[in-house]
Structure formats: structure tokens, C-alpha cells
Short mmCIF file of C-alpha atoms and ligand atoms in Angstrom, two decimals:
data_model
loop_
_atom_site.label_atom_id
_atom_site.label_comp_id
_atom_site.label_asym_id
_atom_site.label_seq_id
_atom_site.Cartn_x
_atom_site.Cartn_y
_atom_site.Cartn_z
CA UNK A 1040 119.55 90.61 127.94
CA UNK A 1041 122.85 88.64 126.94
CA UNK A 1042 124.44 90.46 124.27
CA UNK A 1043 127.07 87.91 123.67
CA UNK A 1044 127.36 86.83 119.96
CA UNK A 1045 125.16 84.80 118.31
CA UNK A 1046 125.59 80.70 118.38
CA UNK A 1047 124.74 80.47 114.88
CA UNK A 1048 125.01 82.72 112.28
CA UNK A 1049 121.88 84.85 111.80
CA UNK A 1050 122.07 85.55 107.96
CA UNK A 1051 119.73 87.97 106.05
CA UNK A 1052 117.20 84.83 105.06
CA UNK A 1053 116.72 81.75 105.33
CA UNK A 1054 114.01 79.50 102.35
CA UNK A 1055 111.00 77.73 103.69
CA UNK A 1056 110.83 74.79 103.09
CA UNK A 1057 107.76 72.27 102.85
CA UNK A 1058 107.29 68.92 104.83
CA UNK A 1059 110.03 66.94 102.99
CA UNK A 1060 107.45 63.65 102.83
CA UNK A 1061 105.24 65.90 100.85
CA UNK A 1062 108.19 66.93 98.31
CA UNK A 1063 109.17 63.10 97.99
CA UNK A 1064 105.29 62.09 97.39
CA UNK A 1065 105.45 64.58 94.51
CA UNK A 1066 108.48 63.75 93.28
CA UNK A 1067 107.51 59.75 93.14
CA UNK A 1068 104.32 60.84 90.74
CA UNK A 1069 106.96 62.99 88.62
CA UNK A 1070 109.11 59.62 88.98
CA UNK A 1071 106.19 57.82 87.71
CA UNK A 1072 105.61 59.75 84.49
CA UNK A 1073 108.76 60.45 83.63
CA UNK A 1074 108.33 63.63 82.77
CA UNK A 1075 110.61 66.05 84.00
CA UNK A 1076 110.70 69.48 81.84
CA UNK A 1077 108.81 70.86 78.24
CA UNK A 1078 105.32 72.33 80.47
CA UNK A 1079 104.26 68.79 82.36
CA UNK A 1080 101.54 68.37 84.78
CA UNK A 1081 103.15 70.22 87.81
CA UNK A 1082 103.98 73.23 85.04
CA UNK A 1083 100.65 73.25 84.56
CA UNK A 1084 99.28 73.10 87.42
CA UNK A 1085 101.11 75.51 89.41
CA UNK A 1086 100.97 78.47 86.25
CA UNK A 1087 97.51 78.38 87.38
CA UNK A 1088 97.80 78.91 90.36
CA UNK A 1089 100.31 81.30 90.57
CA UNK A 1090 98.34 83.30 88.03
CA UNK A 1091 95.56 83.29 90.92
CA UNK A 1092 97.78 84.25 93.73
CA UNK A 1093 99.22 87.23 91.65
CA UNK A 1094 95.68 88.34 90.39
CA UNK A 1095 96.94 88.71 86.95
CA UNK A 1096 95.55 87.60 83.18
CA UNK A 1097 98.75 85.71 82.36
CA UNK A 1098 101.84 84.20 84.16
CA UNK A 1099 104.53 82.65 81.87
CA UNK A 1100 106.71 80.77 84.70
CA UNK A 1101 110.67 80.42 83.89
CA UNK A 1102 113.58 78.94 85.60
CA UNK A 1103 115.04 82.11 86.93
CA UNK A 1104 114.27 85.96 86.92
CA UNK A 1105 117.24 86.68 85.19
CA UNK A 1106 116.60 84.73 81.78
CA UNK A 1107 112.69 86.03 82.32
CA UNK A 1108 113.80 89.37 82.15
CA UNK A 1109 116.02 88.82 79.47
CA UNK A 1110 112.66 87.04 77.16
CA UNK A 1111 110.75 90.20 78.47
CA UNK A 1112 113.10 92.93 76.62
CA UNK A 1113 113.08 90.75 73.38
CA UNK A 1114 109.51 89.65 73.43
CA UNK A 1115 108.95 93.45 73.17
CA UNK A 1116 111.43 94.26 70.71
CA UNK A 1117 113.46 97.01 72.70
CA UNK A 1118 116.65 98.71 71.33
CA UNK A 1119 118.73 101.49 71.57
CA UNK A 1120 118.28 102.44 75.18
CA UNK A 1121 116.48 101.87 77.70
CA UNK A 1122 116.15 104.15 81.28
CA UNK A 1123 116.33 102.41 84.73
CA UNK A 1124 117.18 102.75 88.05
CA UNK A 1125 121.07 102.18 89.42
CA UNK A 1126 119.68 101.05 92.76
CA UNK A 1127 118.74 97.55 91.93
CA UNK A 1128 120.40 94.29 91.59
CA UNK A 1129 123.06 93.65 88.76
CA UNK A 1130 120.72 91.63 86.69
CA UNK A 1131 118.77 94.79 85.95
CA UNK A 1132 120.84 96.68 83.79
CA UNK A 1133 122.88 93.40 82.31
CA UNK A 1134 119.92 92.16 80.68
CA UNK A 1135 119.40 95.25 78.77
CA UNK A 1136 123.07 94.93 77.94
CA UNK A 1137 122.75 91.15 76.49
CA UNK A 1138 120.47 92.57 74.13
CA UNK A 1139 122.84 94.97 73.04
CA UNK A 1140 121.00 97.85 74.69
CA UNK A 1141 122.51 100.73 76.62
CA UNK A 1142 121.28 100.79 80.08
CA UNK A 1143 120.54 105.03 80.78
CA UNK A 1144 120.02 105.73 84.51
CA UNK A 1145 117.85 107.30 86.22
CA UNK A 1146 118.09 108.64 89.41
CA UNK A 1147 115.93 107.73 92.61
CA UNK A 1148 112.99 108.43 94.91
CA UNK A 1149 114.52 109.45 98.33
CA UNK A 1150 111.64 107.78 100.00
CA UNK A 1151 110.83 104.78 98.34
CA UNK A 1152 114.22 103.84 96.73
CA UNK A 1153 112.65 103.41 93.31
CA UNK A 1154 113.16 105.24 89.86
CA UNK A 1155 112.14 108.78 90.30
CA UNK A 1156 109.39 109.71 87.84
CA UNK A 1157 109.61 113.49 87.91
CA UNK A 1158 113.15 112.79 86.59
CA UNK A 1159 112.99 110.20 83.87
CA UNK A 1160 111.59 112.40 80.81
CA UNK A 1161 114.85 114.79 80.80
CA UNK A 1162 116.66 111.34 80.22
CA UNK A 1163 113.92 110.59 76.84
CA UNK A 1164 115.48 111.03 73.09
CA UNK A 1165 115.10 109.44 69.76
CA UNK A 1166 117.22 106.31 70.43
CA UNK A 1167 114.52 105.53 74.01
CA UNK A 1168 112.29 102.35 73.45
CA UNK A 1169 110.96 101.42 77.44
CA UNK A 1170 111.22 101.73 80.83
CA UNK A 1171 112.73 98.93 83.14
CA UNK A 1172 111.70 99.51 87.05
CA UNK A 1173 112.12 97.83 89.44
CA UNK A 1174 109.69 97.41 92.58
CA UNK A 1175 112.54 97.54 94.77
CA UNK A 1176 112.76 96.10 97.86
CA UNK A 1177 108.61 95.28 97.03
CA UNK A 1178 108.06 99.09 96.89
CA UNK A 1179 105.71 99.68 94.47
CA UNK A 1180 107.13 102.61 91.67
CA UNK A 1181 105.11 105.66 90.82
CA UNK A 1182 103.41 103.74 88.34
CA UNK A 1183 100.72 106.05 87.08
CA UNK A 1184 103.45 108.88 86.52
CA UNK A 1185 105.38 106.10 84.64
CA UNK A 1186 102.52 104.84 82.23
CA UNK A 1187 101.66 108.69 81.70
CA UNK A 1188 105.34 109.02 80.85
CA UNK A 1189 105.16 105.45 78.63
CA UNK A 1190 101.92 106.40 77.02
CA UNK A 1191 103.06 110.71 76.01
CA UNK A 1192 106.71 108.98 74.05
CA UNK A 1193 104.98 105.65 73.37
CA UNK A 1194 107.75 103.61 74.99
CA UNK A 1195 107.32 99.91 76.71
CA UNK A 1196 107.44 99.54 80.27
CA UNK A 1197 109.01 96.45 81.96
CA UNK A 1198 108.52 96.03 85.67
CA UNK A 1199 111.44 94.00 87.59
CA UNK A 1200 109.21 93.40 90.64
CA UNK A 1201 111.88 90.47 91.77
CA UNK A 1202 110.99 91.11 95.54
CA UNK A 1203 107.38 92.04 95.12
CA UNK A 1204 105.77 88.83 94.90
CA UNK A 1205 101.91 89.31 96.45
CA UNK A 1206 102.41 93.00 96.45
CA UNK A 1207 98.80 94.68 95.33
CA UNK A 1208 98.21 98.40 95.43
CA UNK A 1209 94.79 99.18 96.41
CA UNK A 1210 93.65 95.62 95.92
CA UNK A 1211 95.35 95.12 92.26
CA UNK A 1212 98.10 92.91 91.60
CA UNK A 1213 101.40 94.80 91.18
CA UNK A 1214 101.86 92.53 87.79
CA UNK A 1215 99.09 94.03 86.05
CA UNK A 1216 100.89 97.29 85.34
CA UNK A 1217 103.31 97.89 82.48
CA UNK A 1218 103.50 95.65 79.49
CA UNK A 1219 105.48 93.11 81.20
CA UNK A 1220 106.58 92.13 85.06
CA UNK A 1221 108.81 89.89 86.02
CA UNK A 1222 108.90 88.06 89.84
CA UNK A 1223 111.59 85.86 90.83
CA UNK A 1224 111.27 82.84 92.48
CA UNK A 1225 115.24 82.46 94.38
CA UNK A 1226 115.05 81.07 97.77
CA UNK A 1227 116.49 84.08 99.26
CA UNK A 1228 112.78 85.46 98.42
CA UNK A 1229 109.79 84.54 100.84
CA UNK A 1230 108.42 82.74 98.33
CA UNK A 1231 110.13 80.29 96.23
CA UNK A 1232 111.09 77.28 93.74
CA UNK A 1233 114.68 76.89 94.69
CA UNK A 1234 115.44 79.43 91.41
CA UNK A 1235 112.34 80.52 89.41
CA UNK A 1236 110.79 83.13 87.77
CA UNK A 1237 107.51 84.12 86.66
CA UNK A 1238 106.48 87.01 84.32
CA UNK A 1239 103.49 88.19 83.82
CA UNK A 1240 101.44 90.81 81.49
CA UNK A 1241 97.84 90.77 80.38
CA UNK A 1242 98.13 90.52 76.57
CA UNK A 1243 97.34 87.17 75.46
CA UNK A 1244 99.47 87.45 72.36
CA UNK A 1245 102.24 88.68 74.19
CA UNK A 1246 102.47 85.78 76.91
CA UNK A 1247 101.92 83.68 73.43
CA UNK A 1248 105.17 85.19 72.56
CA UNK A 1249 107.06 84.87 76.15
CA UNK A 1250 106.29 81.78 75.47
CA UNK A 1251 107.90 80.50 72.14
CA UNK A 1252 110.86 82.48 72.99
CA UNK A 1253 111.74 80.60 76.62
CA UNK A 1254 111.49 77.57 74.64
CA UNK A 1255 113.76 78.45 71.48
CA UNK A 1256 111.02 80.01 69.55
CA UNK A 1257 109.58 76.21 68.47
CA UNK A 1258 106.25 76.85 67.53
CA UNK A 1259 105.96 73.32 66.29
CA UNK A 1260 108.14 69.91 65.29
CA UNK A 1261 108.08 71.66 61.71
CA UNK A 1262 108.51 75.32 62.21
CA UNK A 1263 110.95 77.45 64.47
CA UNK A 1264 109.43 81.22 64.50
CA UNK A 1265 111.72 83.21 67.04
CA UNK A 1266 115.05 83.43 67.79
CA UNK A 1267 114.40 81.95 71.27
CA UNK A 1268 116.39 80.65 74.68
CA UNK A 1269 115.93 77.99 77.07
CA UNK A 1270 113.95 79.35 79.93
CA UNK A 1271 111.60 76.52 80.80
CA UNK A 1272 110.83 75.97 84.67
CA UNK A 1273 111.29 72.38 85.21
CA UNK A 1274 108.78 70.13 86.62
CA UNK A 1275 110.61 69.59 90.34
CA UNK A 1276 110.62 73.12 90.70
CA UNK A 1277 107.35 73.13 89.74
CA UNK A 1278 106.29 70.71 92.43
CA UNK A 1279 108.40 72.71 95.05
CA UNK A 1280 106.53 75.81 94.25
CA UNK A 1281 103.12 74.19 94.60
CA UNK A 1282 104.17 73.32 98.09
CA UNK A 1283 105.65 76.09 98.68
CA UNK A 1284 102.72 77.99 98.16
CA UNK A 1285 100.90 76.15 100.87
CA UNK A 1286 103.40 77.40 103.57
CA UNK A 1287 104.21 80.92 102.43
CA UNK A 1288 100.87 82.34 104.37
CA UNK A 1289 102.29 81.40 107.26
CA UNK A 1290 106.25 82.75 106.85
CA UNK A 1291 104.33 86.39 105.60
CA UNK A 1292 102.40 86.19 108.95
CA UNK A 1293 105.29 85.47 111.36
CA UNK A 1294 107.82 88.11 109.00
CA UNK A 1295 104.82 90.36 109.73
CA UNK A 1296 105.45 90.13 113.48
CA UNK A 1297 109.02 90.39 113.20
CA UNK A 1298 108.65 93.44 111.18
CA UNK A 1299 106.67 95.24 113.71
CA UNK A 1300 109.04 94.07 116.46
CA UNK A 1301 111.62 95.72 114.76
CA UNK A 1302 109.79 98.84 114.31
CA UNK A 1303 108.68 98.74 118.13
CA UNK A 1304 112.41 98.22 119.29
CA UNK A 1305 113.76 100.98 116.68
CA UNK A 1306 111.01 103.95 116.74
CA UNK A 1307 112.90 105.92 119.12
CA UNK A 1308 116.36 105.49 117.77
CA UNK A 1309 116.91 109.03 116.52
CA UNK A 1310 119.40 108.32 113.00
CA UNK A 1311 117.67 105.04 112.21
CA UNK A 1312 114.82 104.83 110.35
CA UNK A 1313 112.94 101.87 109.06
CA UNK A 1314 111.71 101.46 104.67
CA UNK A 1315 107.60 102.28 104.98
CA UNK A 1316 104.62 100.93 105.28
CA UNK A 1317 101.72 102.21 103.63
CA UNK A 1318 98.08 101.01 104.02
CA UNK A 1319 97.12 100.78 100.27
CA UNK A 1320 99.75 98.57 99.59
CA UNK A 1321 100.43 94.48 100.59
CA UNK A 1322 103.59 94.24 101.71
CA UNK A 1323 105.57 91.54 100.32
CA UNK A 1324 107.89 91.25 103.47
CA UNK A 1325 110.80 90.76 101.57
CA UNK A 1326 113.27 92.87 102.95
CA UNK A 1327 113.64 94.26 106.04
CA UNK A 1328 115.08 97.89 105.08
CA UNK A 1329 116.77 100.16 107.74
CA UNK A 1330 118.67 103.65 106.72
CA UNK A 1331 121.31 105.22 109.03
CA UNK A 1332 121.72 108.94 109.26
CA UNK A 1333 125.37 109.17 109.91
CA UNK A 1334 125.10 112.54 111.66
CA UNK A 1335 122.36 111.50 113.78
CA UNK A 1336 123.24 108.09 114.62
CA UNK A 1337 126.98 109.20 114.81
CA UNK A 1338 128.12 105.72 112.94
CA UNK A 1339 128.19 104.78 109.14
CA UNK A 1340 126.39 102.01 107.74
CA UNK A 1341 129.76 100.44 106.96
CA UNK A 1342 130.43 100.22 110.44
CA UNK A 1343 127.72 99.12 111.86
CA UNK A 1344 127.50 96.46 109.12
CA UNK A 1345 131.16 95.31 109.95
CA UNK A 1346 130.37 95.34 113.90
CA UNK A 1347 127.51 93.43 113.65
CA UNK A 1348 129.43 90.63 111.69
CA UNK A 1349 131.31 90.45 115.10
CA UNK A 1350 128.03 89.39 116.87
CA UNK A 1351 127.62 86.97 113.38
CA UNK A 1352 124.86 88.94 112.11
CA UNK A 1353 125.36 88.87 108.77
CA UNK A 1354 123.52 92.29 107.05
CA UNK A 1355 123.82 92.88 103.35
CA UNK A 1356 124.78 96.28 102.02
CA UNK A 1357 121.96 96.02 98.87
CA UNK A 1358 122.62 97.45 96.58
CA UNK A 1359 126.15 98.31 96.88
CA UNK A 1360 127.63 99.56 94.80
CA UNK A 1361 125.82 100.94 92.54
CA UNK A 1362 125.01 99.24 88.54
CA UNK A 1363 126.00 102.61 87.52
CA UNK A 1364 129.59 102.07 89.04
CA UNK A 1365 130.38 98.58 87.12
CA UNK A 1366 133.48 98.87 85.42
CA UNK A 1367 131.78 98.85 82.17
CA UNK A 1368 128.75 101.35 82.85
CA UNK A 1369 130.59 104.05 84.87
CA UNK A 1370 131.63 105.70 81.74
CA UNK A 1371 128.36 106.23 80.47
CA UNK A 1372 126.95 110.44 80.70
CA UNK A 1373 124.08 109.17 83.16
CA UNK A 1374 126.56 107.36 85.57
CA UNK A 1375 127.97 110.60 86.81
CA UNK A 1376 126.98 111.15 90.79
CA UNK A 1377 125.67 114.55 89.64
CA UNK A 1378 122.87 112.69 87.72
CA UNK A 1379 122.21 110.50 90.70
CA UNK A 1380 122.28 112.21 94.06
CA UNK A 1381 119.93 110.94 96.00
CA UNK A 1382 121.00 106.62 94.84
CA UNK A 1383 124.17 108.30 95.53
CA UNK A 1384 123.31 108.80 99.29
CA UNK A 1385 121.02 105.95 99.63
CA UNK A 1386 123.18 103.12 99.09
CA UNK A 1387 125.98 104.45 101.42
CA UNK A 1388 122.86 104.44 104.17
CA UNK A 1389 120.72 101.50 103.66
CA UNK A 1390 120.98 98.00 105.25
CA UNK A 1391 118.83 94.50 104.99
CA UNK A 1392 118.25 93.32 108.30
CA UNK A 1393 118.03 89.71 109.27
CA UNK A 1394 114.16 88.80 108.07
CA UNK A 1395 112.83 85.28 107.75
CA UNK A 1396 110.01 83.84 109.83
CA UNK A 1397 112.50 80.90 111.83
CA UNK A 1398 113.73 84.23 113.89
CA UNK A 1399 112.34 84.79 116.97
CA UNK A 1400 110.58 88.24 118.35
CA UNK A 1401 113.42 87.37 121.28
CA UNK A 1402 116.37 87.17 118.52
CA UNK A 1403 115.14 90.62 116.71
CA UNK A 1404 114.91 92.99 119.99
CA UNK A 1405 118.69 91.39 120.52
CA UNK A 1406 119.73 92.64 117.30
CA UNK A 1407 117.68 95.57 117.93
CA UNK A 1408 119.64 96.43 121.40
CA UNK A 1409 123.10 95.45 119.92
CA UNK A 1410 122.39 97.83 117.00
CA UNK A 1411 121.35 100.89 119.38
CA UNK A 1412 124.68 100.31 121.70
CA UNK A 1413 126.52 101.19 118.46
CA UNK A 1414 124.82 104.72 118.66
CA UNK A 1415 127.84 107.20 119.90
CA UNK A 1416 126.15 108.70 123.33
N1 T4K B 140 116.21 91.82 89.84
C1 T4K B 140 116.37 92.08 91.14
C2 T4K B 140 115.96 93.43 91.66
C3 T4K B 140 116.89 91.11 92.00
O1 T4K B 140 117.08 91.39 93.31
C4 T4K B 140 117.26 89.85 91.47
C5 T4K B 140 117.83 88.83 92.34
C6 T4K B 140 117.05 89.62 90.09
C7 T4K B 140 116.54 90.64 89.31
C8 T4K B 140 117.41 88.31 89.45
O2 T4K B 140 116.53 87.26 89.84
P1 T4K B 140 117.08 85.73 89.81
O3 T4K B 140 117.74 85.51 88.45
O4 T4K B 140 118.06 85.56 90.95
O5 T4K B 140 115.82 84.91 89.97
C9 T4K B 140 120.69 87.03 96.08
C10 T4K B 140 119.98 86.21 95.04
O6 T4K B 140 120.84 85.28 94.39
C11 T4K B 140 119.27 87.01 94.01
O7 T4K B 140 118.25 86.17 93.49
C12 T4K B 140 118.61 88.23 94.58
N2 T4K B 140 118.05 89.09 93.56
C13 T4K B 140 119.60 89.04 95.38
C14 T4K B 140 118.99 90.26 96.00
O8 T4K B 140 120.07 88.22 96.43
P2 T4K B 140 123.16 87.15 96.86
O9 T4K B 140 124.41 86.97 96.09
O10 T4K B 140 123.07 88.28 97.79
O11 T4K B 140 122.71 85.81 97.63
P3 T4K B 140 123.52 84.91 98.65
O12 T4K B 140 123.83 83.62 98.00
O13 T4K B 140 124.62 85.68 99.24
O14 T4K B 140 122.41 84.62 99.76
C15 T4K B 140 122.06 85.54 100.77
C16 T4K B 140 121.75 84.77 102.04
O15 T4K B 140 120.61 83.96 101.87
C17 T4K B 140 122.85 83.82 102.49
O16 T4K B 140 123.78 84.50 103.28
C18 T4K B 140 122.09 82.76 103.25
C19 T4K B 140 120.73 82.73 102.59
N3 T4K B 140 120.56 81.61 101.65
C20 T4K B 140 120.87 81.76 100.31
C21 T4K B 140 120.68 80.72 99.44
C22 T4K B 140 121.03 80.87 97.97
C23 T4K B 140 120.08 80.41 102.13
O17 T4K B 140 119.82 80.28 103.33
N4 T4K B 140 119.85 79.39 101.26
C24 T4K B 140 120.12 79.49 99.92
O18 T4K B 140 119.88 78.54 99.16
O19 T4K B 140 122.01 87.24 95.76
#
């Protein structure tokens, strides 16, 4: 096999993208109407039929995850603080602390990288209004530990399921737990509407709600009922995600290949191991996950994320560092590395592979072979 670098840079992802004729036939009827934000026809349209793909009661869409998490923790009136994970992306904890609540975290499963249930009640008191977990990497959480948790110190759970999109556990929908779950819609996920969000819940009320508040709480031309924000999906990327939609069958079957090509190449390699599969659950083939044992494998994750750079494979190092080590959160009691031992040593191990369907099985099993030749004999 030629193990000389890489032509082209192979980066973590690349978007799909639909048949560009089909995007400019949909933009000339949006051209036609003139009507280009405020829930048009392609809004409308495609919140149906996300709300099918998701198998959920209600889908408010939004034009990125961030703002939709941000509606989420004021559409259900959290304060005080909240408890969530460190091991996530920085828009986790930063919308709790836009609403001028203090993010408490929790430490994480060793296995599947999300919030560890058995250890979120110590971090309960008086001042604790929800839960915010995240489906990380599209691993579902220990939900029915969480709701049991929710439902004992009748607190709200959020669910930032950002890479989960199409994940079900045992045939349901992973947006019909919690009170409120957000997906996000970036094109570095498998599917997506250039930047997008959806969330979705199944209280009619409450998507009522979501809804006045992305659109600056105007109930009416008279009468302005919540203190809202502007987090209206437009009507282009509405289109986009319609098409999208058409395609992303196809990307989830060829990532599925991929994915098993990279567990066929990497089984044996003792000090690698690669984030789970389990049958109950869809796999959103988001992320491909692999975690370095340093002793075993006899090389950091740092390194071998620097080396491969040299062959231009471009890994990413998510979620380093961790939220709980921002300047402005590492000060907080739950921040210590005592509290989080096992986020501690996850995010000096973990590394997202290259993952998007335009890869071939051929390009994998090279970054595969390159990868083992950085094992120390
Ligand atoms: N919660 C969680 C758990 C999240 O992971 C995220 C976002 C959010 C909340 C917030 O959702 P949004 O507000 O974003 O909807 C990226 C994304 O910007 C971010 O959406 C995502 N998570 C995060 C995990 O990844 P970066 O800074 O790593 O992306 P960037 O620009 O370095 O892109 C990575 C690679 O993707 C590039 O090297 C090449 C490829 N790429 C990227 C873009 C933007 C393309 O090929 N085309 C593109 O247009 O954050």
C-alpha cells in the first residue's frame, strides 16, 4: 500500500450536498414568491417532514442549535443552576450562562462519554432547576436513570442531541425524551441545512411557546407576549434541508461501510479501541470515535493527532479541552479534576476520525495502516 501523504487534505467531514439544478429549481419558486423568512412554504413543508423523520409530536426548526438551545432553557423557565456534562461542545454550558445560569458539572460515563447518572444527584440542591445532556457523539444518555432523577427533584430535562439526528433507541425517536431536545443542522453533521437547528418536545403548549420566543415573542401585529429572540430558519435553508433529506439515506449507508471498515482494519490493534455499537440503538454515524490507551498503544493521542497532520489527515481532538477548563468556569467547585475523573481521562484519549461518505473503503484501511505504524513495536 503507498503510505505517502495524502494529495488532498482528508478533513474530519465533508457536507452533502444535493444536485445543484435541484437547489436552483427551488430557489427560482422561492424567487417567485418572494418570500424568504417569517415560516413560508419551504418552512412549512420541511417542519413536517422533519417531524416524520425524527418520529416525534413536535419539531420547532431554528437557524442554528446554538440559539435553539438557548429558546429551550427560557421556554422552560430555568434558573439558578443547571448540571451538565464538561465533555461536550462549548455551546453547551454557554447557553446556560446567557441566561444567567451557572453551569454545575457533572462527571462522565467511561463507556459512552455521556453524563454519568449514578453521579448527578450528589450534585442536586435548592438552587437546581434541569438537566442539560447531551447525546454525545449520537450516544444515547442513560435516559431512564435521568427522568427517574428529573421526576424524584422535579427538575426539567433538556437533551443537546446536536449529533444524534435519526438516533432511536429501541425503535423510539431519541427526541421524545426529556422536556425538550435540540438537533443541529451544521454541515459538519451528516445531515444538514448549511446551519440549522431543530428542537423538539411533545407538549403542544410548549412548542407553542418555542415558538413565540424564536420569533421575539410576537404573538400578533397587536400584542408582544415573551421576551423573545430571532431564531427563525429561513426559507433557503429550508429548501436545502428538504433536499438534503433526499440524499442523507444514502451518505448513512456508505458512512455505515466506512465505519465497519474501520472496525475491521482496527480490531486487533491492542491500545485502540473504537466508540460502540449497540443493536437497540440507530446509529447516527456522526462521528467516527477512536480512544488510545497510551500504555498499550505506547503513543498519546496528541501525537498521533500531530503525526497524522503530516500525512494531511486532519483529526479533531473533541472535546478538548474541557467546558469545565474555560477561563471563566474553571473556578467553579465542580470544575475541579477530582469531580471529573473519568472526562478527565477521556478527552486526553479520544479522537474523531475522518468520516463522511466521499471517502473510500481504500482511503480508510490507509489511514488505518498509517495509524497502526505509529504503534511503538
Ligand atoms: N452542542 C453540541 C454538542 C455541538 O457539537 C454543537 C456544534 C452545538 C451544540 C451547537 O450547534 P450549532 O449552533 O453549531 O448548530 C463544528 C461545528 O461548527 C459545530 O456545529 C459542531 N457542534 C462542532 C462539533 O463542530 P468546528 O469549529 O470544529 O468546525 P470546523 O469549521 O473546524 O469544521 C470541521 C471540518 O468540517 C473542517 O475541517 C472541514 C469540514 N467543513 C466544515 C464546514 C463548516 C466543511 O467541509 N464544510 C463546511 O462548511 O465546529
Amino acid at each position: 500500500m503507498d503510505l505517502k501523504p495524502f494529495k488532498k487534505p482528508i478533513y474530519i467531514t465533508r457536507p452533502i450536498l444535493p444536485n445543484l439544478q435541484a437547489m436552483q429549481d427551488k430557489l427560482k419558486q422561492i424567487w417567485i414568491t418572494k418570500w424568504l423568512s417569517n415560516n413560508g412554504y419551504q418552512h412549512r413543508l420541511f417542519e413536517r417532514e422533519i417531524q416524520k423523520v425524527l418520529k416525534v409530536p413536535c419539531v420547532s426548526l431554528f437557524n442554528n442549535g446554538t440559539i435553539a438551545l438557548l429558546t429551550a432553557v427560557r421556554a422552560l423557565n430555568l434558573s439558578g443552576e443547571v448540571i451538565t456534562t464538561p465533555f461536550t461542545f462549548p455551546a453547551t454550558p454557554h447557553v446556560l450562562s446567557w441566561n444567567n445560569i451557572q453551569p454545575v458539572f457533572c462527571d462522565i460515563d467511561p463507556v459512552s462519554l455521556t453524563i454519568d447518572a449514578n453521579k448527578i444527584e450528589k450534585q442536586i440542591n435548592k438552587k437546581t432547576t434541569a438537566i442539560l445532556a447531551v447525546h454525545v457523539f449520537g450516544n444515547p444518555c442513560n435516559i431512564y436513570k435521568i427522568q427517574k432523577i428529573a421526576s424524584r427533584y422535579n427538575l426539567k430535562v433538556i437533551y443537546d442531541a446536536a449529533h444524534a439526528f435519526e438516533v432511536e433507541l429501541n425503535g423510539i425517536g431519541i427526541g421524545n425524551f426529556g422536556d425538550l431536545t435540540m438537533f443541529s443542522f451544521h454541515p459538519t453533521k451528516l445531515f444538514h441545512t448549511a446551519e440549522g437547528a431543530a428542537l423538539t418536545g411533545k407538549k403542544h403548549e410548549l412548542k407553542k411557546k418555542v415558538d413565540l420566543l424564536k420569533n421575539f415573542g410576537i404573538k400578533n401585529e397587536e400584542e408582544v407576549v415573551e421576551i423573545g429572540i430571532n431564531g427563525k430558519m429561513n426559507e433557503i435553508q429550508a429548501a436545502l434541508g428538504l433536499l438534503v433529506l433526499k440524499i442523507k439515506n444514502k451518505e448513512r449507508m456508505k458512512r455505515k461501510l466506512l465505519c465497519a471498515t474501520y472496525r475491521n482494519c482496527l480490531i486487533n490493534t491492542e491500545g485502540i479501541s473504537i466508540l460502540g455499537e449497540e443493536s437497540n440503538i440507530k446509529n447516527s454515524y456522526q462521528y467516527l470515535v477512536i480512544r488510545i490507551d497510551q500504555k498499550k498503544f505506547g503513543r498519546s493521542r496528541n501525537f498521533i493527532y500531530s503525526k497524522l497532520k503530516e500525512y494531511n489527515i486532519f483529526t479533531r481532538k473533541y472535546f478538548y479541552p474541557l467546558c469545565s477548563n474555560f477561563p471563566y468556569y474553571k473556578n467553579h467547585k465542580s470544575s475541579g479534576s477530582k469531580n471529573l475523573p473519568e472526562a478527565t481521562k477521556a478527552v486526553e484519549e479520544v479522537l474523531s476520525m475522518p468520516f463522511y461518505g466521499e471517502l473510500k473503503v481504500v482511503d480508510i484501511e490507509k489511514i488505518c495502516t498509517i495509524l497502526k505504524n505509529l504503534k511503538t513495536k
